[in-house]
Amino acid sequence: MGDGDHRPLDAAPNRLHGHNRSHRILLITKCTSNQDCEVIWPGSTCQRSRCRCPENYVRRKSPSREWVCLAVNDAATGQVGPPLTCPLPDGAGYQVILRGSSTNNLLSPPILCSSKTNDCDTGYECIQGLSAAGNLDGACCPDPITTCAHPIFDHESGTLERWGFDGSECVRFKWDPERPSSANNFKTKMQ
């Protein structure tokens, strides 16, 4: 998100920031209700004025969204997923990590980064891994604007309803987590 896309709406302790592209992204410093958190991540709740991720998710800092929830379990197998993953697609974020080859396929090694310095290429942000240690503790994941520019993978074999941005509006599609996908894959229309 560029500086021009990120504007304060309220300077109070519960400050909100917004941007409107395919949908609104609200960043909340302190929450007052579950709805404040649900807008950022489906299923998250407000506990003691802080948004908490749903069960089987881990909260991680996001340079563009303040925070995201990473799925611990792989969407295809239900088993614990890889230690480096991106928030979207939910449970299959490892598919969209920036990789070292021009083809960016899953066999190429991921580009590691530091969540403290966010040293990823333009269009990506560093998201700390589920269990990474050391200076290079994260992976470069698509940022919100790049995410919405990715193609939508509508799978005939899809059993999970998802939402994506087609360039002009949010559209519903069917997702199969066992097939290749992109980060343009949201659980809800508001996400």
mmCIF file with all atom_site columns, C-alpha atoms in Angstrom:
data_model
loop_
_atom_site.group_PDB
_atom_site.id
_atom_site.type_symbol
_atom_site.label_atom_id
_atom_site.label_alt_id
_atom_site.label_comp_id
_atom_site.label_asym_id
_atom_site.label_entity_id
_atom_site.label_seq_id
_atom_site.pdbx_PDB_ins_code
_atom_site.Cartn_x
_atom_site.Cartn_y
_atom_site.Cartn_z
_atom_site.occupancy
_atom_site.B_iso_or_equiv
_atom_site.pdbx_formal_charge
_atom_site.auth_seq_id
_atom_site.auth_comp_id
_atom_site.auth_asym_id
_atom_site.auth_atom_id
_atom_site.pdbx_PDB_model_num
ATOM 1   C CA . MET A 1 1   ? 0.000   0.000   0.000   1.00 0.00 ? 1   MET A CA 1
ATOM 2   C CA . GLY A 1 2   ? 1.573   3.296   -1.012  1.00 0.00 ? 2   GLY A CA 1
ATOM 3   C CA . ASP A 1 3   ? 1.658   6.365   1.238   1.00 0.00 ? 3   ASP A CA 1
ATOM 4   C CA . GLY A 1 4   ? -1.202  7.914   -0.729  1.00 0.00 ? 4   GLY A CA 1
ATOM 5   C CA . ASP A 1 5   ? -3.420  4.868   -0.139  1.00 0.00 ? 5   ASP A CA 1
ATOM 6   C CA . HIS A 1 6   ? -2.967  4.815   3.638   1.00 0.00 ? 6   HIS A CA 1
ATOM 7   C CA . ARG A 1 7   ? -4.737  7.684   5.362   1.00 0.00 ? 7   ARG A CA 1
ATOM 8   C CA . PRO A 1 8   ? -5.743  8.164   9.009   1.00 0.00 ? 8   PRO A CA 1
ATOM 9   C CA . LEU A 1 9   ? -9.481  8.376   9.592   1.00 0.00 ? 9   LEU A CA 1
ATOM 10  C CA . ASP A 1 10  ? -9.345  9.046   13.321  1.00 0.00 ? 10  ASP A CA 1
ATOM 11  C CA . ALA A 1 11  ? -6.474  9.959   15.612  1.00 0.00 ? 11  ALA A CA 1
ATOM 12  C CA . ALA A 1 12  ? -8.115  8.669   18.815  1.00 0.00 ? 12  ALA A CA 1
ATOM 13  C CA . PRO A 1 13  ? -6.607  5.697   20.725  1.00 0.00 ? 13  PRO A CA 1
ATOM 14  C CA . ASN A 1 14  ? -8.825  3.387   18.651  1.00 0.00 ? 14  ASN A CA 1
ATOM 15  C CA . ARG A 1 15  ? -7.358  4.882   15.503  1.00 0.00 ? 15  ARG A CA 1
ATOM 16  C CA . LEU A 1 16  ? -8.570  3.478   12.218  1.00 0.00 ? 16  LEU A CA 1
ATOM 17  C CA . HIS A 1 17  ? -6.786  3.565   8.926   1.00 0.00 ? 17  HIS A CA 1
ATOM 18  C CA . GLY A 1 18  ? -8.455  2.729   5.684   1.00 0.00 ? 18  GLY A CA 1
ATOM 19  C CA . HIS A 1 19  ? -7.943  2.076   2.045   1.00 0.00 ? 19  HIS A CA 1
ATOM 20  C CA . ASN A 1 20  ? -10.546 1.146   -0.501  1.00 0.00 ? 20  ASN A CA 1
ATOM 21  C CA . ARG A 1 21  ? -9.681  -0.960  -3.502  1.00 0.00 ? 21  ARG A CA 1
ATOM 22  C CA . SER A 1 22  ? -11.624 -4.184  -3.819  1.00 0.00 ? 22  SER A CA 1
ATOM 23  C CA . HIS A 1 23  ? -12.649 -3.982  -0.217  1.00 0.00 ? 23  HIS A CA 1
ATOM 24  C CA . ARG A 1 24  ? -11.811 -1.969  2.871   1.00 0.00 ? 24  ARG A CA 1
ATOM 25  C CA . ILE A 1 25  ? -8.917  -2.876  5.114   1.00 0.00 ? 25  ILE A CA 1
ATOM 26  C CA . LEU A 1 26  ? -9.266  -1.483  8.608   1.00 0.00 ? 26  LEU A CA 1
ATOM 27  C CA . LEU A 1 27  ? -6.318  -1.390  10.962  1.00 0.00 ? 27  LEU A CA 1
ATOM 28  C CA . ILE A 1 28  ? -7.240  -1.173  14.607  1.00 0.00 ? 28  ILE A CA 1
ATOM 29  C CA . THR A 1 29  ? -4.808  -0.394  17.422  1.00 0.00 ? 29  THR A CA 1
ATOM 30  C CA . LYS A 1 30  ? -7.333  -1.253  20.154  1.00 0.00 ? 30  LYS A CA 1
ATOM 31  C CA . CYS A 1 31  ? -10.551 -3.129  19.601  1.00 0.00 ? 31  CYS A CA 1
ATOM 32  C CA . THR A 1 32  ? -13.823 -2.604  21.446  1.00 0.00 ? 32  THR A CA 1
ATOM 33  C CA . SER A 1 33  ? -15.837 -5.443  19.903  1.00 0.00 ? 33  SER A CA 1
ATOM 34  C CA . ASN A 1 34  ? -15.396 -8.684  17.984  1.00 0.00 ? 34  ASN A CA 1
ATOM 35  C CA . GLN A 1 35  ? -16.652 -6.859  14.873  1.00 0.00 ? 35  GLN A CA 1
ATOM 36  C CA . ASP A 1 36  ? -13.573 -4.582  14.970  1.00 0.00 ? 36  ASP A CA 1
ATOM 37  C CA . CYS A 1 37  ? -11.390 -7.690  14.644  1.00 0.00 ? 37  CYS A CA 1
ATOM 38  C CA . GLU A 1 38  ? -13.661 -9.704  12.346  1.00 0.00 ? 38  GLU A CA 1
ATOM 39  C CA . VAL A 1 39  ? -13.296 -7.017  9.658   1.00 0.00 ? 39  VAL A CA 1
ATOM 40  C CA . ILE A 1 40  ? -9.528  -7.614  9.577   1.00 0.00 ? 40  ILE A CA 1
ATOM 41  C CA . TRP A 1 41  ? -9.559  -11.395 9.936   1.00 0.00 ? 41  TRP A CA 1
ATOM 42  C CA . PRO A 1 42  ? -12.656 -13.660 9.886   1.00 0.00 ? 42  PRO A CA 1
ATOM 43  C CA . GLY A 1 43  ? -13.176 -15.472 13.184  1.00 0.00 ? 43  GLY A CA 1
ATOM 44  C CA . SER A 1 44  ? -10.873 -13.218 15.200  1.00 0.00 ? 44  SER A CA 1
ATOM 45  C CA . THR A 1 45  ? -12.176 -11.866 18.500  1.00 0.00 ? 45  THR A CA 1
ATOM 46  C CA . CYS A 1 46  ? -11.579 -8.876  20.759  1.00 0.00 ? 46  CYS A CA 1
ATOM 47  C CA . GLN A 1 47  ? -10.117 -9.861  24.132  1.00 0.00 ? 47  GLN A CA 1
ATOM 48  C CA . ARG A 1 48  ? -8.818  -7.244  26.563  1.00 0.00 ? 48  ARG A CA 1
ATOM 49  C CA . SER A 1 49  ? -8.855  -4.575  23.808  1.00 0.00 ? 49  SER A CA 1
ATOM 50  C CA . ARG A 1 50  ? -6.650  -6.686  21.511  1.00 0.00 ? 50  ARG A CA 1
ATOM 51  C CA . CYS A 1 51  ? -7.665  -8.729  18.492  1.00 0.00 ? 51  CYS A CA 1
ATOM 52  C CA . ARG A 1 52  ? -6.946  -12.444 18.870  1.00 0.00 ? 52  ARG A CA 1
ATOM 53  C CA . CYS A 1 53  ? -6.749  -14.931 16.022  1.00 0.00 ? 53  CYS A CA 1
ATOM 54  C CA . PRO A 1 54  ? -9.083  -17.932 15.879  1.00 0.00 ? 54  PRO A CA 1
ATOM 55  C CA . GLU A 1 55  ? -8.025  -21.328 17.225  1.00 0.00 ? 55  GLU A CA 1
ATOM 56  C CA . ASN A 1 56  ? -5.277  -22.978 15.126  1.00 0.00 ? 56  ASN A CA 1
ATOM 57  C CA . TYR A 1 57  ? -4.053  -19.586 13.882  1.00 0.00 ? 57  TYR A CA 1
ATOM 58  C CA . VAL A 1 58  ? -1.080  -17.500 15.007  1.00 0.00 ? 58  VAL A CA 1
ATOM 59  C CA . ARG A 1 59  ? -1.088  -13.698 14.979  1.00 0.00 ? 59  ARG A CA 1
ATOM 60  C CA . ARG A 1 60  ? 1.849   -12.087 13.174  1.00 0.00 ? 60  ARG A CA 1
ATOM 61  C CA . LYS A 1 61  ? 2.829   -8.476  12.521  1.00 0.00 ? 61  LYS A CA 1
ATOM 62  C CA . SER A 1 62  ? 2.082   -7.141  9.041   1.00 0.00 ? 62  SER A CA 1
ATOM 63  C CA . PRO A 1 63  ? 3.775   -3.950  7.805   1.00 0.00 ? 63  PRO A CA 1
ATOM 64  C CA . SER A 1 64  ? 0.702   -2.996  5.735   1.00 0.00 ? 64  SER A CA 1
ATOM 65  C CA . ARG A 1 65  ? -2.198  -4.366  7.785   1.00 0.00 ? 65  ARG A CA 1
ATOM 66  C CA . GLU A 1 66  ? -0.761  -4.109  11.314  1.00 0.00 ? 66  GLU A CA 1
ATOM 67  C CA . TRP A 1 67  ? -1.454  -7.828  11.885  1.00 0.00 ? 67  TRP A CA 1
ATOM 68  C CA . VAL A 1 68  ? -2.599  -10.997 10.124  1.00 0.00 ? 68  VAL A CA 1
ATOM 69  C CA . CYS A 1 69  ? -3.500  -14.523 11.202  1.00 0.00 ? 69  CYS A CA 1
ATOM 70  C CA . LEU A 1 70  ? -1.470  -17.440 9.840   1.00 0.00 ? 70  LEU A CA 1
ATOM 71  C CA . ALA A 1 71  ? -3.146  -20.839 9.643   1.00 0.00 ? 71  ALA A CA 1
ATOM 72  C CA . VAL A 1 72  ? -1.213  -23.487 11.548  1.00 0.00 ? 72  VAL A CA 1
ATOM 73  C CA . ASN A 1 73  ? -2.883  -26.309 9.590   1.00 0.00 ? 73  ASN A CA 1
ATOM 74  C CA . ASP A 1 74  ? -2.622  -27.038 5.869   1.00 0.00 ? 74  ASP A CA 1
ATOM 75  C CA . ALA A 1 75  ? -6.006  -26.530 4.142   1.00 0.00 ? 75  ALA A CA 1
ATOM 76  C CA . ALA A 1 76  ? -5.594  -29.643 1.971   1.00 0.00 ? 76  ALA A CA 1
ATOM 77  C CA . THR A 1 77  ? -4.462  -32.168 4.596   1.00 0.00 ? 77  THR A CA 1
ATOM 78  C CA . GLY A 1 78  ? -5.620  -30.728 7.916   1.00 0.00 ? 78  GLY A CA 1
ATOM 79  C CA . GLN A 1 79  ? -2.147  -31.536 9.292   1.00 0.00 ? 79  GLN A CA 1
ATOM 80  C CA . VAL A 1 80  ? 0.340   -28.973 10.608  1.00 0.00 ? 80  VAL A CA 1
ATOM 81  C CA . GLY A 1 81  ? 1.543   -26.935 7.637   1.00 0.00 ? 81  GLY A CA 1
ATOM 82  C CA . PRO A 1 82  ? 5.031   -25.684 6.729   1.00 0.00 ? 82  PRO A CA 1
ATOM 83  C CA . PRO A 1 83  ? 6.783   -23.221 9.083   1.00 0.00 ? 83  PRO A CA 1
ATOM 84  C CA . LEU A 1 84  ? 6.917   -20.488 6.404   1.00 0.00 ? 84  LEU A CA 1
ATOM 85  C CA . THR A 1 85  ? 3.573   -19.422 4.990   1.00 0.00 ? 85  THR A CA 1
ATOM 86  C CA . CYS A 1 86  ? 1.581   -16.353 3.967   1.00 0.00 ? 86  CYS A CA 1
ATOM 87  C CA . PRO A 1 87  ? -1.816  -15.356 5.359   1.00 0.00 ? 87  PRO A CA 1
ATOM 88  C CA . LEU A 1 88  ? -3.601  -15.952 2.033   1.00 0.00 ? 88  LEU A CA 1
ATOM 89  C CA . PRO A 1 89  ? -4.829  -18.257 0.734   1.00 0.00 ? 89  PRO A CA 1
ATOM 90  C CA . ASP A 1 90  ? -5.902  -19.421 4.185   1.00 0.00 ? 90  ASP A CA 1
ATOM 91  C CA . GLY A 1 91  ? -4.107  -22.679 4.990   1.00 0.00 ? 91  GLY A CA 1
ATOM 92  C CA . ALA A 1 92  ? -2.184  -22.709 1.697   1.00 0.00 ? 92  ALA A CA 1
ATOM 93  C CA . GLY A 1 93  ? -0.133  -19.508 1.921   1.00 0.00 ? 93  GLY A CA 1
ATOM 94  C CA . TYR A 1 94  ? 3.069   -21.428 1.243   1.00 0.00 ? 94  TYR A CA 1
ATOM 95  C CA . GLN A 1 95  ? 1.942   -21.495 -2.423  1.00 0.00 ? 95  GLN A CA 1
ATOM 96  C CA . VAL A 1 96  ? 2.404   -17.728 -2.838  1.00 0.00 ? 96  VAL A CA 1
ATOM 97  C CA . ILE A 1 97  ? 5.679   -17.072 -0.978  1.00 0.00 ? 97  ILE A CA 1
ATOM 98  C CA . LEU A 1 98  ? 8.120   -15.138 -3.172  1.00 0.00 ? 98  LEU A CA 1
ATOM 99  C CA . ARG A 1 99  ? 10.635  -17.670 -4.431  1.00 0.00 ? 99  ARG A CA 1
ATOM 100 C CA . GLY A 1 100 ? 14.141  -17.458 -5.868  1.00 0.00 ? 100 GLY A CA 1
ATOM 101 C CA . SER A 1 101 ? 13.435  -18.553 -9.430  1.00 0.00 ? 101 SER A CA 1
ATOM 102 C CA . SER A 1 102 ? 11.821  -16.658 -12.268 1.00 0.00 ? 102 SER A CA 1
ATOM 103 C CA . THR A 1 103 ? 9.129   -19.344 -12.512 1.00 0.00 ? 103 THR A CA 1
ATOM 104 C CA . ASN A 1 104 ? 8.419   -18.930 -8.766  1.00 0.00 ? 104 ASN A CA 1
ATOM 105 C CA . ASN A 1 105 ? 7.382   -22.583 -8.450  1.00 0.00 ? 105 ASN A CA 1
ATOM 106 C CA . LEU A 1 106 ? 7.049   -24.491 -5.180  1.00 0.00 ? 106 LEU A CA 1
ATOM 107 C CA . LEU A 1 107 ? 10.345  -26.335 -5.776  1.00 0.00 ? 107 LEU A CA 1
ATOM 108 C CA . SER A 1 108 ? 12.386  -23.109 -5.707  1.00 0.00 ? 108 SER A CA 1
ATOM 109 C CA . PRO A 1 109 ? 13.653  -21.983 -2.301  1.00 0.00 ? 109 PRO A CA 1
ATOM 110 C CA . PRO A 1 110 ? 11.657  -19.183 -0.652  1.00 0.00 ? 110 PRO A CA 1
ATOM 111 C CA . ILE A 1 111 ? 13.134  -15.702 -0.317  1.00 0.00 ? 111 ILE A CA 1
ATOM 112 C CA . LEU A 1 112 ? 13.732  -15.291 3.416   1.00 0.00 ? 112 LEU A CA 1
ATOM 113 C CA . CYS A 1 113 ? 13.444  -11.923 5.134   1.00 0.00 ? 113 CYS A CA 1
ATOM 114 C CA . SER A 1 114 ? 13.601  -10.218 8.509   1.00 0.00 ? 114 SER A CA 1
ATOM 115 C CA . SER A 1 115 ? 10.262  -9.298  10.060  1.00 0.00 ? 115 SER A CA 1
ATOM 116 C CA . LYS A 1 116 ? 12.100  -6.520  11.913  1.00 0.00 ? 116 LYS A CA 1
ATOM 117 C CA . THR A 1 117 ? 13.313  -4.756  8.739   1.00 0.00 ? 117 THR A CA 1
ATOM 118 C CA . ASN A 1 118 ? 10.725  -5.847  6.113   1.00 0.00 ? 118 ASN A CA 1
ATOM 119 C CA . ASP A 1 119 ? 13.396  -6.230  3.436   1.00 0.00 ? 119 ASP A CA 1
ATOM 120 C CA . CYS A 1 120 ? 11.204  -7.706  0.679   1.00 0.00 ? 120 CYS A CA 1
ATOM 121 C CA . ASP A 1 121 ? 10.828  -6.610  -2.940  1.00 0.00 ? 121 ASP A CA 1
ATOM 122 C CA . THR A 1 122 ? 8.172   -4.021  -3.834  1.00 0.00 ? 122 THR A CA 1
ATOM 123 C CA . GLY A 1 123 ? 4.714   -5.595  -3.750  1.00 0.00 ? 123 GLY A CA 1
ATOM 124 C CA . TYR A 1 124 ? 5.680   -7.975  -0.946  1.00 0.00 ? 124 TYR A CA 1
ATOM 125 C CA . GLU A 1 125 ? 5.959   -7.720  2.817   1.00 0.00 ? 125 GLU A CA 1
ATOM 126 C CA . CYS A 1 126 ? 7.821   -9.826  5.362   1.00 0.00 ? 126 CYS A CA 1
ATOM 127 C CA . ILE A 1 127 ? 5.568   -12.047 7.485   1.00 0.00 ? 127 ILE A CA 1
ATOM 128 C CA . GLN A 1 128 ? 7.259   -13.883 10.352  1.00 0.00 ? 128 GLN A CA 1
ATOM 129 C CA . GLY A 1 129 ? 7.040   -17.656 10.060  1.00 0.00 ? 129 GLY A CA 1
ATOM 130 C CA . LEU A 1 130 ? 5.188   -19.980 12.396  1.00 0.00 ? 130 LEU A CA 1
ATOM 131 C CA . SER A 1 131 ? 8.392   -21.296 13.951  1.00 0.00 ? 131 SER A CA 1
ATOM 132 C CA . ALA A 1 132 ? 11.313  -19.502 12.310  1.00 0.00 ? 132 ALA A CA 1
ATOM 133 C CA . ALA A 1 133 ? 14.290  -18.374 14.383  1.00 0.00 ? 133 ALA A CA 1
ATOM 134 C CA . GLY A 1 134 ? 17.208  -16.059 13.770  1.00 0.00 ? 134 GLY A CA 1
ATOM 135 C CA . ASN A 1 135 ? 17.538  -12.838 11.800  1.00 0.00 ? 135 ASN A CA 1
ATOM 136 C CA . LEU A 1 136 ? 15.817  -14.197 8.677   1.00 0.00 ? 136 LEU A CA 1
ATOM 137 C CA . ASP A 1 137 ? 12.623  -15.249 10.454  1.00 0.00 ? 137 ASP A CA 1
ATOM 138 C CA . GLY A 1 138 ? 10.024  -14.726 7.742   1.00 0.00 ? 138 GLY A CA 1
ATOM 139 C CA . ALA A 1 139 ? 8.947   -15.074 4.142   1.00 0.00 ? 139 ALA A CA 1
ATOM 140 C CA . CYS A 1 140 ? 8.085   -12.428 1.546   1.00 0.00 ? 140 CYS A CA 1
ATOM 141 C CA . CYS A 1 141 ? 4.304   -12.497 1.032   1.00 0.00 ? 141 CYS A CA 1
ATOM 142 C CA . PRO A 1 142 ? 2.161   -10.461 -1.380  1.00 0.00 ? 142 PRO A CA 1
ATOM 143 C CA . ASP A 1 143 ? 1.026   -7.153  0.160   1.00 0.00 ? 143 ASP A CA 1
ATOM 144 C CA . PRO A 1 144 ? -2.689  -6.174  -0.017  1.00 0.00 ? 144 PRO A CA 1
ATOM 145 C CA . ILE A 1 145 ? -2.482  -4.298  -3.330  1.00 0.00 ? 145 ILE A CA 1
ATOM 146 C CA . THR A 1 146 ? -0.400  -7.023  -5.001  1.00 0.00 ? 146 THR A CA 1
ATOM 147 C CA . THR A 1 147 ? -2.788  -9.649  -3.589  1.00 0.00 ? 147 THR A CA 1
ATOM 148 C CA . CYS A 1 148 ? -5.773  -8.079  -5.336  1.00 0.00 ? 148 CYS A CA 1
ATOM 149 C CA . ALA A 1 149 ? -3.860  -7.940  -8.640  1.00 0.00 ? 149 ALA A CA 1
ATOM 150 C CA . HIS A 1 150 ? -3.257  -11.713 -8.638  1.00 0.00 ? 150 HIS A CA 1
ATOM 151 C CA . PRO A 1 151 ? -5.465  -13.948 -10.791 1.00 0.00 ? 151 PRO A CA 1
ATOM 152 C CA . ILE A 1 152 ? -8.430  -15.799 -9.293  1.00 0.00 ? 152 ILE A CA 1
ATOM 153 C CA . PHE A 1 153 ? -8.189  -19.590 -9.509  1.00 0.00 ? 153 PHE A CA 1
ATOM 154 C CA . ASP A 1 154 ? -11.785 -20.819 -9.802  1.00 0.00 ? 154 ASP A CA 1
ATOM 155 C CA . HIS A 1 155 ? -11.512 -24.610 -9.612  1.00 0.00 ? 155 HIS A CA 1
ATOM 156 C CA . GLU A 1 156 ? -14.181 -26.888 -11.051 1.00 0.00 ? 156 GLU A CA 1
ATOM 157 C CA . SER A 1 157 ? -13.215 -29.361 -8.337  1.00 0.00 ? 157 SER A CA 1
ATOM 158 C CA . GLY A 1 158 ? -13.468 -26.650 -5.661  1.00 0.00 ? 158 GLY A CA 1
ATOM 159 C CA . THR A 1 159 ? -15.501 -27.360 -2.548  1.00 0.00 ? 159 THR A CA 1
ATOM 160 C CA . LEU A 1 160 ? -14.722 -24.216 -0.545  1.00 0.00 ? 160 LEU A CA 1
ATOM 161 C CA . GLU A 1 161 ? -16.484 -20.933 -1.318  1.00 0.00 ? 161 GLU A CA 1
ATOM 162 C CA . ARG A 1 162 ? -14.078 -17.997 -1.500  1.00 0.00 ? 162 ARG A CA 1
ATOM 163 C CA . TRP A 1 163 ? -13.990 -14.371 -2.681  1.00 0.00 ? 163 TRP A CA 1
ATOM 164 C CA . GLY A 1 164 ? -11.518 -12.635 -4.965  1.00 0.00 ? 164 GLY A CA 1
ATOM 165 C CA . PHE A 1 165 ? -11.094 -9.264  -6.690  1.00 0.00 ? 165 PHE A CA 1
ATOM 166 C CA . ASP A 1 166 ? -11.423 -9.481  -10.500 1.00 0.00 ? 166 ASP A CA 1
ATOM 167 C CA . GLY A 1 167 ? -10.176 -5.959  -11.256 1.00 0.00 ? 167 GLY A CA 1
ATOM 168 C CA . SER A 1 168 ? -13.509 -4.218  -10.748 1.00 0.00 ? 168 SER A CA 1
ATOM 169 C CA . GLU A 1 169 ? -15.441 -6.056  -8.025  1.00 0.00 ? 169 GLU A CA 1
ATOM 170 C CA . CYS A 1 170 ? -15.374 -8.856  -5.466  1.00 0.00 ? 170 CYS A CA 1
ATOM 171 C CA . VAL A 1 171 ? -16.572 -12.127 -6.977  1.00 0.00 ? 171 VAL A CA 1
ATOM 172 C CA . ARG A 1 172 ? -17.408 -15.508 -5.480  1.00 0.00 ? 172 ARG A CA 1
ATOM 173 C CA . PHE A 1 173 ? -15.571 -18.630 -6.653  1.00 0.00 ? 173 PHE A CA 1
ATOM 174 C CA . LYS A 1 174 ? -14.894 -22.251 -5.686  1.00 0.00 ? 174 LYS A CA 1
ATOM 175 C CA . TRP A 1 175 ? -11.464 -23.137 -4.309  1.00 0.00 ? 175 TRP A CA 1
ATOM 176 C CA . ASP A 1 176 ? -9.719  -26.491 -4.172  1.00 0.00 ? 176 ASP A CA 1
ATOM 177 C CA . PRO A 1 177 ? -6.798  -26.210 -1.684  1.00 0.00 ? 177 PRO A CA 1
ATOM 178 C CA . GLU A 1 178 ? -5.073  -29.159 -3.366  1.00 0.00 ? 178 GLU A CA 1
ATOM 179 C CA . ARG A 1 179 ? -4.684  -27.163 -6.603  1.00 0.00 ? 179 ARG A CA 1
ATOM 180 C CA . PRO A 1 180 ? -2.405  -24.174 -7.306  1.00 0.00 ? 180 PRO A CA 1
ATOM 181 C CA . SER A 1 181 ? -3.826  -20.850 -6.187  1.00 0.00 ? 181 SER A CA 1
ATOM 182 C CA . SER A 1 182 ? -2.964  -17.199 -5.617  1.00 0.00 ? 182 SER A CA 1
ATOM 183 C CA . ALA A 1 183 ? -3.213  -14.863 -2.644  1.00 0.00 ? 183 ALA A CA 1
ATOM 184 C CA . ASN A 1 184 ? -6.373  -13.330 -4.205  1.00 0.00 ? 184 ASN A CA 1
ATOM 185 C CA . ASN A 1 185 ? -8.424  -15.771 -2.147  1.00 0.00 ? 185 ASN A CA 1
ATOM 186 C CA . PHE A 1 186 ? -10.492 -14.505 0.805   1.00 0.00 ? 186 PHE A CA 1
ATOM 187 C CA . LYS A 1 187 ? -12.844 -16.338 3.189   1.00 0.00 ? 187 LYS A CA 1
ATOM 188 C CA . THR A 1 188 ? -15.315 -13.461 3.222   1.00 0.00 ? 188 THR A CA 1
ATOM 189 C CA . LYS A 1 189 ? -16.282 -10.606 0.920   1.00 0.00 ? 189 LYS A CA 1
ATOM 190 C CA . MET A 1 190 ? -15.336 -8.067  3.608   1.00 0.00 ? 190 MET A CA 1
ATOM 191 C CA . GLN A 1 191 ? -11.886 -9.509  4.254   1.00 0.00 ? 191 GLN A CA 1
#
